[in-house]
Amino acid sequence: MKASWILAAALFSAGAFAQGAPVRIGVIGPFTGGSADVGTAMLNGIRMAVDEINAVGGYLGRSLELEIRDDFAVPEKGLAAAKELVAQNVVATIGVCDNGVGMKVVDVFQQAKVPLMIPCATGTPLTAKFPPAQSFIFRTAPRDAIQAAFIVDDILKRGWNRVAVFADATDYGSAGLHDAVQALARQGIRPVYTARVEANAKDVVAQLTEARAAHANVILSYAAGPEAATIANGRKAMGWKVPQVGAWPLSFPNYIDGAYGGAEGSLMAQTFIAEPSNERRAAFLSTYARKFSMSRIRVPMAAAQAYDATYLLTYALLGIHNGDLNGSAVKHALETMPRVFYGVVATYEKPFSLEDKEAISQNMLVVGLVRNSSVTFAYPEDARRNLFVQRKK
């Protein structure tokens, strides 16, 4: 891909190709269990980037080597995995898809002063737990605070102002519920109904009946794929044709497939839609399909954001010329990246700083639409705008 040639030029300009021990990078995510679609897409994006980077010299001639740990989307297992990675002396870790896991592991990486780059988990508290200037927690996924604001703006533009909010009973749902209510409040709107959905709930018709009685004209869901699918199945069983909108889990296969057609027409915030809308994205999609022998990426955002995160980390490492890749040096390099990286999700010009650990801003988001069991652009103008990869604002 073009990115690897750009990296090759950076390596040559840095006087590369002195041989040395591999640079060890941790990876943590759910690679088995109900969240495996997200975790595997993330891991594939990381592996694809690492293979490209190693093909042109890695870090100053030292190959990148992945230390991979499965967290099973279970907080205690994630905690143990994070401690193992720190003990392995990784220079940084890329990962975390589950917000409950994230709230456990950020403490480990922060205390060890090992940068953690989060390409999947979107819970707003993950990067707000520590003062920005001291924080070793970085993110290339859109935090829920901007997803909520973005999707609220869209539903109000469509004239849907009687909002029922359904949130699952996880850390993700709690944080998302807070962000959704805050986003509505900034528009002078209060939800007409609020519900919490228990994990693995099979039936929420009673709550949906109450939401309909409150005359809701849209459901804003902050729930993982299976719980969001339960909401969609309930709407379908009731014959209630109210639209369901939400954050990026509405693009997950366990929502779209699990809703048995009830997901059609759902709208959600997206950073990346798997359509070849420009040269970078076309190259990414074709390389991914060829490398992993699949025509469809199960969770495209996870793959693309992880791919970009891996390149951003490598670009930061290239700013450290003396080979001393201690955590504080890597943190500083991420905060002061001099080069622009032309990524798949975005064009990254100074993506991080001492006071800002979020690479994604609200202007980078587009509205995704479930159509024929796939996610496409909801608006033609978004598809046209996506010809030009957005920069942070």
mmCIF file of C-alpha atoms in Angstrom:
data_model
loop_
_atom_site.group_PDB
_atom_site.id
_atom_site.type_symbol
_atom_site.label_atom_id
_atom_site.label_comp_id
_atom_site.label_asym_id
_atom_site.label_seq_id
_atom_site.Cartn_x
_atom_site.Cartn_y
_atom_site.Cartn_z
ATOM 1 C CA MET A 1 0.000 0.000 0.000
ATOM 2 C CA LYS A 2 0.990 3.620 -0.468
ATOM 3 C CA ALA A 3 1.436 4.084 3.300
ATOM 4 C CA SER A 4 4.291 1.585 3.350
ATOM 5 C CA TRP A 5 6.176 3.539 0.684
ATOM 6 C CA ILE A 6 5.726 6.739 2.671
ATOM 7 C CA LEU A 7 7.066 4.928 5.714
ATOM 8 C CA ALA A 8 9.998 3.618 3.674
ATOM 9 C CA ALA A 9 10.922 7.188 2.768
ATOM 10 C CA ALA A 10 10.739 8.163 6.439
ATOM 11 C CA LEU A 11 12.992 5.262 7.375
ATOM 12 C CA PHE A 12 15.630 6.192 4.811
ATOM 13 C CA SER A 13 15.534 9.825 5.919
ATOM 14 C CA ALA A 14 16.103 8.653 9.497
ATOM 15 C CA GLY A 15 19.243 6.758 8.473
ATOM 16 C CA ALA A 16 17.639 3.372 8.979
ATOM 17 C CA PHE A 17 18.607 -0.272 8.743
ATOM 18 C CA ALA A 18 20.905 -0.817 11.702
ATOM 19 C CA GLN A 19 20.043 -4.314 12.851
ATOM 20 C CA GLY A 20 18.824 -4.882 16.390
ATOM 21 C CA ALA A 21 16.461 -6.819 18.610
ATOM 22 C CA PRO A 22 12.779 -6.775 17.634
ATOM 23 C CA VAL A 23 10.583 -3.994 18.977
ATOM 24 C CA ARG A 24 7.890 -5.684 21.052
ATOM 25 C CA ILE A 25 4.374 -4.237 20.865
ATOM 26 C CA GLY A 26 1.526 -5.582 22.971
ATOM 27 C CA VAL A 27 -1.917 -6.360 21.598
ATOM 28 C CA ILE A 28 -4.906 -6.945 23.858
ATOM 29 C CA GLY A 29 -8.481 -7.695 22.787
ATOM 30 C CA PRO A 30 -11.351 -10.203 22.677
ATOM 31 C CA PHE A 31 -10.371 -12.861 20.149
ATOM 32 C CA THR A 32 -12.776 -15.512 21.404
ATOM 33 C CA GLY A 33 -16.354 -15.243 22.646
ATOM 34 C CA GLY A 34 -19.177 -12.890 21.774
ATOM 35 C CA SER A 35 -16.928 -9.905 20.974
ATOM 36 C CA ALA A 36 -14.523 -11.849 18.741
ATOM 37 C CA ASP A 37 -15.786 -10.162 15.557
ATOM 38 C CA VAL A 38 -14.569 -6.802 16.838
ATOM 39 C CA GLY A 39 -11.346 -8.118 18.352
ATOM 40 C CA THR A 40 -10.376 -10.168 15.305
ATOM 41 C CA ALA A 41 -10.977 -7.262 12.926
ATOM 42 C CA MET A 42 -8.802 -5.089 15.164
ATOM 43 C CA LEU A 43 -6.039 -7.710 15.277
ATOM 44 C CA ASN A 44 -6.141 -8.171 11.498
ATOM 45 C CA GLY A 45 -5.747 -4.414 11.002
ATOM 46 C CA ILE A 46 -2.722 -4.407 13.325
ATOM 47 C CA ARG A 47 -1.137 -7.437 11.658
ATOM 48 C CA MET A 48 -1.641 -5.974 8.205
ATOM 49 C CA ALA A 49 0.104 -2.742 9.189
ATOM 50 C CA VAL A 50 2.947 -4.555 10.977
ATOM 51 C CA ASP A 51 3.629 -6.757 7.953
ATOM 52 C CA GLU A 52 3.811 -3.693 5.711
ATOM 53 C CA ILE A 53 6.049 -1.828 8.149
ATOM 54 C CA ASN A 54 8.402 -4.776 8.599
ATOM 55 C CA ALA A 55 8.631 -5.179 4.828
ATOM 56 C CA VAL A 56 10.275 -1.732 4.613
ATOM 57 C CA GLY A 57 12.558 -2.014 7.633
ATOM 58 C CA GLY A 58 10.452 -1.795 10.784
ATOM 59 C CA TYR A 59 11.897 0.643 13.319
ATOM 60 C CA LEU A 60 15.348 1.625 12.055
ATOM 61 C CA GLY A 61 15.971 -1.890 10.822
ATOM 62 C CA ARG A 62 14.438 -3.608 13.855
ATOM 63 C CA SER A 63 11.326 -5.621 13.116
ATOM 64 C CA LEU A 64 8.098 -5.073 15.010
ATOM 65 C CA GLU A 65 7.015 -8.122 17.003
ATOM 66 C CA LEU A 66 3.531 -8.554 18.460
ATOM 67 C CA GLU A 67 2.826 -9.925 21.938
ATOM 68 C CA ILE A 68 -0.864 -10.898 21.692
ATOM 69 C CA ARG A 69 -3.165 -11.512 24.665
ATOM 70 C CA ASP A 70 -6.844 -12.504 24.575
ATOM 71 C CA ASP A 71 -8.978 -10.699 27.177
ATOM 72 C CA PHE A 72 -12.206 -12.588 26.271
ATOM 73 C CA ALA A 73 -14.060 -9.271 26.939
ATOM 74 C CA VAL A 74 -13.828 -10.192 30.643
ATOM 75 C CA PRO A 75 -12.416 -7.408 32.872
ATOM 76 C CA GLU A 76 -10.455 -9.673 35.226
ATOM 77 C CA LYS A 77 -8.902 -11.590 32.327
ATOM 78 C CA GLY A 78 -8.044 -8.285 30.689
ATOM 79 C CA LEU A 79 -6.386 -7.114 33.886
ATOM 80 C CA ALA A 80 -4.222 -10.246 33.991
ATOM 81 C CA ALA A 81 -3.342 -9.864 30.298
ATOM 82 C CA ALA A 82 -2.322 -6.225 30.771
ATOM 83 C CA LYS A 83 -0.008 -7.162 33.636
ATOM 84 C CA GLU A 84 1.577 -9.878 31.480
ATOM 85 C CA LEU A 85 2.239 -7.414 28.663
ATOM 86 C CA VAL A 86 3.862 -4.914 31.005
ATOM 87 C CA ALA A 87 6.031 -7.720 32.407
ATOM 88 C CA GLN A 88 7.090 -8.534 28.813
ATOM 89 C CA ASN A 89 8.551 -5.008 28.520
ATOM 90 C CA VAL A 90 6.497 -4.024 25.487
ATOM 91 C CA VAL A 91 7.220 -0.493 24.288
ATOM 92 C CA ALA A 92 3.479 0.174 23.911
ATOM 93 C CA THR A 93 0.217 -1.740 23.582
ATOM 94 C CA ILE A 94 -2.524 -1.445 20.981
ATOM 95 C CA GLY A 95 -5.952 -2.698 21.925
ATOM 96 C CA VAL A 96 -9.022 -2.823 24.155
ATOM 97 C CA CYS A 97 -12.457 -3.271 22.605
ATOM 98 C CA ASP A 98 -14.596 -3.732 25.725
ATOM 99 C CA ASN A 99 -15.109 -0.714 27.979
ATOM 100 C CA GLY A 100 -15.311 -2.803 31.148
ATOM 101 C CA VAL A 101 -11.923 -4.310 30.300
ATOM 102 C CA GLY A 102 -10.639 -0.858 29.456
ATOM 103 C CA MET A 103 -11.521 0.613 32.835
ATOM 104 C CA LYS A 104 -9.489 -2.182 34.456
ATOM 105 C CA VAL A 105 -6.408 -2.107 32.238
ATOM 106 C CA VAL A 106 -5.816 1.632 31.865
ATOM 107 C CA ASP A 107 -4.601 1.726 35.471
ATOM 108 C CA VAL A 108 -1.993 -0.951 34.726
ATOM 109 C CA PHE A 109 -0.542 0.841 31.710
ATOM 110 C CA GLN A 110 -0.696 4.245 33.359
ATOM 111 C CA GLN A 111 1.124 3.080 36.480
ATOM 112 C CA ALA A 112 3.753 1.266 34.405
ATOM 113 C CA LYS A 113 4.164 4.296 32.116
ATOM 114 C CA VAL A 114 3.549 2.157 29.029
ATOM 115 C CA PRO A 115 1.474 3.896 26.325
ATOM 116 C CA LEU A 116 -1.828 2.239 25.447
ATOM 117 C CA MET A 117 -3.336 3.034 22.043
ATOM 118 C CA ILE A 118 -7.082 2.248 21.974
ATOM 119 C CA PRO A 119 -8.467 1.652 18.457
ATOM 120 C CA CYS A 120 -11.870 0.189 19.418
ATOM 121 C CA ALA A 121 -13.304 0.942 22.862
ATOM 122 C CA THR A 122 -15.221 4.223 22.760
ATOM 123 C CA GLY A 123 -16.264 4.826 26.373
ATOM 124 C CA THR A 124 -15.614 8.479 27.148
ATOM 125 C CA PRO A 125 -14.168 7.785 30.647
ATOM 126 C CA LEU A 126 -11.273 5.706 29.283
ATOM 127 C CA THR A 127 -9.234 8.729 28.247
ATOM 128 C CA ALA A 128 -10.641 10.987 30.959
ATOM 129 C CA LYS A 129 -9.484 8.945 33.949
ATOM 130 C CA PHE A 130 -6.096 10.657 34.185
ATOM 131 C CA PRO A 131 -5.053 14.307 33.675
ATOM 132 C CA PRO A 132 -4.247 14.660 29.950
ATOM 133 C CA ALA A 133 -0.708 15.913 30.409
ATOM 134 C CA GLN A 134 0.208 12.876 32.535
ATOM 135 C CA SER A 135 -1.890 10.335 30.631
ATOM 136 C CA PHE A 136 -0.334 7.415 28.746
ATOM 137 C CA ILE A 137 -3.758 6.474 27.276
ATOM 138 C CA PHE A 138 -4.282 7.416 23.614
ATOM 139 C CA ARG A 139 -7.195 6.626 21.283
ATOM 140 C CA THR A 140 -7.879 6.349 17.542
ATOM 141 C CA ALA A 141 -11.588 5.506 17.953
ATOM 142 C CA PRO A 142 -14.356 8.122 18.316
ATOM 143 C CA ARG A 143 -15.274 8.539 21.979
ATOM 144 C CA ASP A 144 -18.936 8.198 22.790
ATOM 145 C CA ALA A 145 -19.315 11.854 23.740
ATOM 146 C CA ILE A 146 -18.786 12.890 20.108
ATOM 147 C CA GLN A 147 -20.741 9.942 18.701
ATOM 148 C CA ALA A 148 -23.737 10.838 20.879
ATOM 149 C CA ALA A 149 -23.597 14.515 19.924
ATOM 150 C CA PHE A 150 -23.245 13.611 16.251
ATOM 151 C CA ILE A 151 -26.164 11.182 16.144
ATOM 152 C CA VAL A 152 -28.400 13.501 18.222
ATOM 153 C CA ASP A 153 -27.743 16.299 15.723
ATOM 154 C CA ASP A 154 -28.791 13.947 12.924
ATOM 155 C CA ILE A 155 -31.997 12.657 14.488
ATOM 156 C CA LEU A 156 -33.152 16.191 15.358
ATOM 157 C CA LYS A 157 -32.390 17.278 11.799
ATOM 158 C CA ARG A 158 -34.721 14.484 10.682
ATOM 159 C CA GLY A 159 -37.480 15.796 12.962
ATOM 160 C CA TRP A 160 -37.334 12.981 15.525
ATOM 161 C CA ASN A 161 -37.560 14.835 18.814
ATOM 162 C CA ARG A 162 -39.347 12.380 21.096
ATOM 163 C CA VAL A 163 -36.400 10.214 22.010
ATOM 164 C CA ALA A 164 -36.456 6.944 23.948
ATOM 165 C CA VAL A 165 -32.983 5.982 25.161
ATOM 166 C CA PHE A 166 -32.177 2.290 25.638
ATOM 167 C CA ALA A 167 -28.798 1.491 27.208
ATOM 168 C CA ASP A 168 -27.377 -1.856 28.212
ATOM 169 C CA ALA A 169 -26.400 -2.535 31.821
ATOM 170 C CA THR A 170 -22.627 -2.562 31.213
ATOM 171 C CA ASP A 171 -19.974 0.124 31.760
ATOM 172 C CA TYR A 172 -20.377 0.896 28.062
ATOM 173 C CA GLY A 173 -24.125 1.421 28.424
ATOM 174 C CA SER A 174 -23.785 3.533 31.569
ATOM 175 C CA ALA A 175 -21.225 5.872 30.021
ATOM 176 C CA GLY A 176 -23.137 6.000 26.734
ATOM 177 C CA LEU A 177 -26.415 6.784 28.508
ATOM 178 C CA HIS A 178 -24.730 9.702 30.255
ATOM 179 C CA ASP A 179 -23.303 11.003 26.966
ATOM 180 C CA ALA A 180 -26.645 10.607 25.156
ATOM 181 C CA VAL A 181 -28.625 12.431 27.844
ATOM 182 C CA GLN A 182 -26.030 15.219 27.918
ATOM 183 C CA ALA A 183 -26.107 15.554 24.125
ATOM 184 C CA LEU A 184 -29.908 15.791 24.162
ATOM 185 C CA ALA A 185 -29.835 18.312 27.000
ATOM 186 C CA ARG A 186 -27.535 20.589 25.011
ATOM 187 C CA GLN A 187 -30.305 20.657 22.380
ATOM 188 C CA GLY A 188 -32.980 21.381 24.991
ATOM 189 C CA ILE A 189 -34.409 17.844 24.770
ATOM 190 C CA ARG A 190 -35.193 15.365 27.539
ATOM 191 C CA PRO A 191 -35.789 11.682 26.740
ATOM 192 C CA VAL A 192 -39.462 10.746 26.844
ATOM 193 C CA TYR A 193 -38.423 7.320 28.136
ATOM 194 C CA THR A 194 -35.220 5.679 29.422
ATOM 195 C CA ALA A 195 -34.569 1.950 29.808
ATOM 196 C CA ARG A 196 -31.672 -0.284 30.850
ATOM 197 C CA VAL A 197 -31.279 -3.609 29.080
ATOM 198 C CA GLU A 198 -29.714 -6.456 31.032
ATOM 199 C CA ALA A 199 -26.854 -8.411 29.466
ATOM 200 C CA ASN A 200 -28.113 -11.258 27.269
ATOM 201 C CA ALA A 201 -31.718 -10.085 27.630
ATOM 202 C CA LYS A 202 -33.984 -11.989 25.255
ATOM 203 C CA ASP A 203 -37.117 -9.861 25.492
ATOM 204 C CA VAL A 204 -37.594 -6.115 26.054
ATOM 205 C CA VAL A 205 -41.139 -5.862 24.674
ATOM 206 C CA ALA A 206 -42.438 -4.570 28.021
ATOM 207 C CA GLN A 207 -40.009 -1.637 27.955
ATOM 208 C CA LEU A 208 -40.689 -0.993 24.280
ATOM 209 C CA THR A 209 -44.409 -0.940 25.009
ATOM 210 C CA GLU A 210 -43.818 1.745 27.633
ATOM 211 C CA ALA A 211 -41.662 3.732 25.192
ATOM 212 C CA ARG A 212 -44.427 3.563 22.592
ATOM 213 C CA ALA A 213 -46.967 4.689 25.201
ATOM 214 C CA ALA A 214 -44.704 7.702 25.849
ATOM 215 C CA HIS A 215 -45.093 8.519 22.113
ATOM 216 C CA ALA A 216 -41.397 8.065 21.299
ATOM 217 C CA ASN A 217 -40.663 8.566 17.616
ATOM 218 C CA VAL A 218 -37.071 7.289 17.688
ATOM 219 C CA ILE A 219 -35.036 4.853 19.776
ATOM 220 C CA LEU A 220 -31.482 5.889 20.586
ATOM 221 C CA SER A 221 -29.672 2.745 21.696
ATOM 222 C CA TYR A 222 -26.380 2.532 23.554
ATOM 223 C CA ALA A 223 -26.034 -1.223 23.698
ATOM 224 C CA ALA A 224 -23.658 -3.896 22.457
ATOM 225 C CA GLY A 225 -24.705 -5.811 19.363
ATOM 226 C CA PRO A 226 -26.738 -8.654 20.936
ATOM 227 C CA GLU A 227 -28.697 -6.370 23.272
ATOM 228 C CA ALA A 228 -29.299 -3.889 20.441
ATOM 229 C CA ALA A 229 -30.580 -6.804 18.347
ATOM 230 C CA THR A 230 -33.012 -7.710 21.137
ATOM 231 C CA ILE A 231 -34.412 -4.179 20.905
ATOM 232 C CA ALA A 232 -34.761 -4.473 17.108
ATOM 233 C CA ASN A 233 -36.422 -7.883 17.384
ATOM 234 C CA GLY A 234 -38.873 -6.493 19.921
ATOM 235 C CA ARG A 235 -39.795 -3.601 17.645
ATOM 236 C CA LYS A 236 -40.325 -6.038 14.787
ATOM 237 C CA ALA A 237 -42.491 -8.365 16.889
ATOM 238 C CA MET A 238 -44.654 -5.420 17.976
ATOM 239 C CA GLY A 239 -44.948 -4.066 14.455
ATOM 240 C CA TRP A 240 -43.582 -0.760 15.768
ATOM 241 C CA LYS A 241 -41.796 0.920 12.870
ATOM 242 C CA VAL A 242 -39.982 3.533 14.929
ATOM 243 C CA PRO A 243 -36.357 4.030 13.723
ATOM 244 C CA GLN A 244 -33.435 2.733 15.786
ATOM 245 C CA VAL A 245 -30.288 4.854 15.809
ATOM 246 C CA GLY A 246 -27.135 4.812 17.868
ATOM 247 C CA ALA A 247 -23.386 4.531 18.132
ATOM 248 C CA TRP A 248 -21.113 2.225 16.168
ATOM 249 C CA PRO A 249 -22.297 -1.153 17.632
ATOM 250 C CA LEU A 250 -25.290 -0.893 15.292
ATOM 251 C CA SER A 251 -22.800 -1.734 12.526
ATOM 252 C CA PHE A 252 -21.716 -4.998 14.221
ATOM 253 C CA PRO A 253 -22.658 -8.366 12.665
ATOM 254 C CA ASN A 254 -24.179 -9.562 15.944
ATOM 255 C CA TYR A 255 -26.647 -6.669 15.646
ATOM 256 C CA ILE A 256 -27.344 -6.807 11.918
ATOM 257 C CA ASP A 257 -27.458 -10.614 11.691
ATOM 258 C CA GLY A 258 -29.026 -11.084 15.119
ATOM 259 C CA ALA A 259 -31.941 -8.777 14.330
ATOM 260 C CA TYR A 260 -33.124 -11.048 11.484
ATOM 261 C CA GLY A 261 -34.028 -8.166 9.193
ATOM 262 C CA GLY A 262 -35.116 -5.856 11.999
ATOM 263 C CA ALA A 263 -31.886 -3.865 11.649
ATOM 264 C CA GLU A 264 -32.774 -2.591 8.169
ATOM 265 C CA GLY A 265 -32.817 1.207 8.105
ATOM 266 C CA SER A 266 -30.867 1.590 11.360
ATOM 267 C CA LEU A 267 -28.552 4.595 11.519
ATOM 268 C CA MET A 268 -25.268 4.890 13.378
ATOM 269 C CA ALA A 269 -22.111 6.975 13.729
ATOM 270 C CA GLN A 270 -19.155 5.710 11.671
ATOM 271 C CA THR A 271 -15.569 6.767 10.980
ATOM 272 C CA PHE A 272 -15.049 4.266 8.175
ATOM 273 C CA ILE A 273 -17.469 2.575 5.808
ATOM 274 C CA ALA A 274 -16.101 -0.327 3.788
ATOM 275 C CA GLU A 275 -16.530 1.205 0.352
ATOM 276 C CA PRO A 276 -13.624 2.123 -1.973
ATOM 277 C CA SER A 277 -14.394 5.837 -1.815
ATOM 278 C CA ASN A 278 -10.791 6.888 -2.470
ATOM 279 C CA GLU A 279 -7.397 5.389 -3.319
ATOM 280 C CA ARG A 280 -6.336 4.796 0.282
ATOM 281 C CA ARG A 281 -9.494 2.976 1.231
ATOM 282 C CA ALA A 282 -9.619 0.957 -1.969
ATOM 283 C CA ALA A 283 -6.045 -0.246 -1.341
ATOM 284 C CA PHE A 284 -6.817 -1.066 2.286
ATOM 285 C CA LEU A 285 -9.936 -3.065 1.409
ATOM 286 C CA SER A 286 -8.317 -5.016 -1.425
ATOM 287 C CA THR A 287 -5.218 -5.827 0.651
ATOM 288 C CA TYR A 288 -7.333 -6.926 3.620
ATOM 289 C CA ALA A 289 -9.505 -9.162 1.414
ATOM 290 C CA ARG A 290 -6.462 -10.773 -0.174
ATOM 291 C CA LYS A 291 -4.463 -11.191 3.035
ATOM 292 C CA PHE A 292 -7.258 -12.674 5.132
ATOM 293 C CA SER A 293 -9.202 -14.402 2.344
ATOM 294 C CA MET A 294 -12.486 -12.663 3.051
ATOM 295 C CA SER A 295 -14.615 -10.430 0.884
ATOM 296 C CA ARG A 296 -16.215 -8.634 3.823
ATOM 297 C CA ILE A 297 -14.597 -7.173 6.933
ATOM 298 C CA ARG A 298 -16.810 -8.153 9.852
ATOM 299 C CA VAL A 299 -16.243 -4.845 11.716
ATOM 300 C CA PRO A 300 -14.600 -2.403 9.283
ATOM 301 C CA MET A 301 -14.140 0.455 11.766
ATOM 302 C CA ALA A 302 -12.179 -1.767 14.155
ATOM 303 C CA ALA A 303 -9.831 -2.936 11.380
ATOM 304 C CA ALA A 304 -9.246 0.521 9.899
ATOM 305 C CA GLN A 305 -8.775 2.316 13.218
ATOM 306 C CA ALA A 306 -6.331 -0.361 14.416
ATOM 307 C CA TYR A 307 -4.408 -0.214 11.133
ATOM 308 C CA ASP A 308 -4.036 3.558 11.480
ATOM 309 C CA ALA A 309 -3.107 3.243 15.174
ATOM 310 C CA THR A 310 -0.237 0.894 14.301
ATOM 311 C CA TYR A 311 1.154 3.306 11.743
ATOM 312 C CA LEU A 312 0.783 6.272 14.094
ATOM 313 C CA LEU A 313 2.705 4.416 16.782
ATOM 314 C CA THR A 314 5.448 3.544 14.276
ATOM 315 C CA TYR A 315 5.674 7.123 13.035
ATOM 316 C CA ALA A 316 6.078 8.221 16.648
ATOM 317 C CA LEU A 317 8.832 5.655 17.234
ATOM 318 C CA LEU A 318 10.687 6.989 14.201
ATOM 319 C CA GLY A 319 10.983 10.290 16.061
ATOM 320 C CA ILE A 320 13.148 8.544 18.673
ATOM 321 C CA HIS A 321 16.538 8.328 16.994
ATOM 322 C CA ASN A 322 18.631 6.981 19.880
ATOM 323 C CA GLY A 323 16.755 3.677 20.188
ATOM 324 C CA ASP A 324 15.703 4.341 23.798
ATOM 325 C CA LEU A 325 12.035 3.345 23.583
ATOM 326 C CA ASN A 326 11.077 3.852 27.215
ATOM 327 C CA GLY A 327 7.433 4.644 27.903
ATOM 328 C CA SER A 328 7.931 8.335 28.580
ATOM 329 C CA ALA A 329 9.899 8.762 25.356
ATOM 330 C CA VAL A 330 7.179 6.995 23.350
ATOM 331 C CA LYS A 331 4.483 9.099 25.023
ATOM 332 C CA HIS A 332 6.353 12.305 24.155
ATOM 333 C CA ALA A 333 6.893 11.123 20.581
ATOM 334 C CA LEU A 334 3.160 10.451 20.136
ATOM 335 C CA GLU A 335 2.367 13.929 21.486
ATOM 336 C CA THR A 336 4.840 15.686 19.186
ATOM 337 C CA MET A 337 4.660 13.788 15.883
ATOM 338 C CA PRO A 338 6.194 16.058 13.217
ATOM 339 C CA ARG A 339 5.031 14.057 10.186
ATOM 340 C CA VAL A 340 1.544 13.920 8.703
ATOM 341 C CA PHE A 341 0.259 10.359 8.293
ATOM 342 C CA TYR A 342 -2.207 9.836 5.466
ATOM 343 C CA GLY A 343 -4.316 7.098 7.029
ATOM 344 C CA VAL A 344 -7.348 5.092 6.035
ATOM 345 C CA VAL A 345 -9.752 6.682 8.515
ATOM 346 C CA ALA A 346 -8.277 10.178 8.548
ATOM 347 C CA THR A 347 -5.361 12.393 7.617
ATOM 348 C CA TYR A 348 -3.485 12.702 10.896
ATOM 349 C CA GLU A 349 -1.729 16.014 11.391
ATOM 350 C CA LYS A 350 -0.688 16.336 15.035
ATOM 351 C CA PRO A 351 -3.284 13.753 16.149
ATOM 352 C CA PHE A 352 -2.182 13.962 19.800
ATOM 353 C CA SER A 353 -0.735 16.567 22.102
ATOM 354 C CA LEU A 354 0.161 16.963 25.756
ATOM 355 C CA GLU A 355 -3.447 18.002 26.444
ATOM 356 C CA ASP A 356 -5.337 15.878 23.891
ATOM 357 C CA LYS A 357 -5.165 12.093 23.602
ATOM 358 C CA GLU A 358 -8.048 11.700 21.111
ATOM 359 C CA ALA A 359 -7.125 11.379 17.416
ATOM 360 C CA ILE A 360 -10.727 11.503 16.149
ATOM 361 C CA SER A 361 -12.870 14.639 16.091
ATOM 362 C CA GLN A 362 -16.583 14.915 15.354
ATOM 363 C CA ASN A 363 -16.111 16.265 11.823
ATOM 364 C CA MET A 364 -14.591 12.912 10.818
ATOM 365 C CA LEU A 365 -17.850 11.040 11.475
ATOM 366 C CA VAL A 366 -20.431 10.042 8.875
ATOM 367 C CA VAL A 367 -23.890 8.520 9.265
ATOM 368 C CA GLY A 368 -24.020 4.838 8.400
ATOM 369 C CA LEU A 369 -27.202 3.111 7.213
ATOM 370 C CA VAL A 370 -28.049 -0.598 7.334
ATOM 371 C CA ARG A 371 -29.225 -1.545 3.863
ATOM 372 C CA ASN A 372 -29.540 -5.138 2.654
ATOM 373 C CA SER A 373 -27.704 -6.323 5.776
ATOM 374 C CA SER A 374 -24.654 -4.150 5.067
ATOM 375 C CA VAL A 375 -23.598 -0.672 6.176
ATOM 376 C CA THR A 376 -23.467 2.075 3.580
ATOM 377 C CA PHE A 377 -23.585 5.879 3.595
ATOM 378 C CA ALA A 378 -26.890 7.331 4.747
ATOM 379 C CA TYR A 379 -26.346 10.537 2.780
ATOM 380 C CA PRO A 380 -24.972 10.898 -0.768
ATOM 381 C CA GLU A 381 -23.147 14.040 0.352
ATOM 382 C CA ASP A 382 -21.257 11.990 2.974
ATOM 383 C CA ALA A 383 -20.150 9.584 0.268
ATOM 384 C CA ARG A 384 -18.931 12.517 -1.825
ATOM 385 C CA ARG A 385 -17.240 14.136 1.190
ATOM 386 C CA ASN A 386 -15.529 10.842 1.925
ATOM 387 C CA LEU A 387 -13.569 11.154 -1.288
ATOM 388 C CA PHE A 388 -11.402 13.511 0.759
ATOM 389 C CA VAL A 389 -10.135 12.051 4.033
ATOM 390 C CA GLN A 390 -10.900 14.435 6.872
ATOM 391 C CA ARG A 391 -8.445 16.131 9.211
ATOM 392 C CA LYS A 392 -8.929 16.762 12.891
ATOM 393 C CA LYS A 393 -10.731 19.922 13.981
#
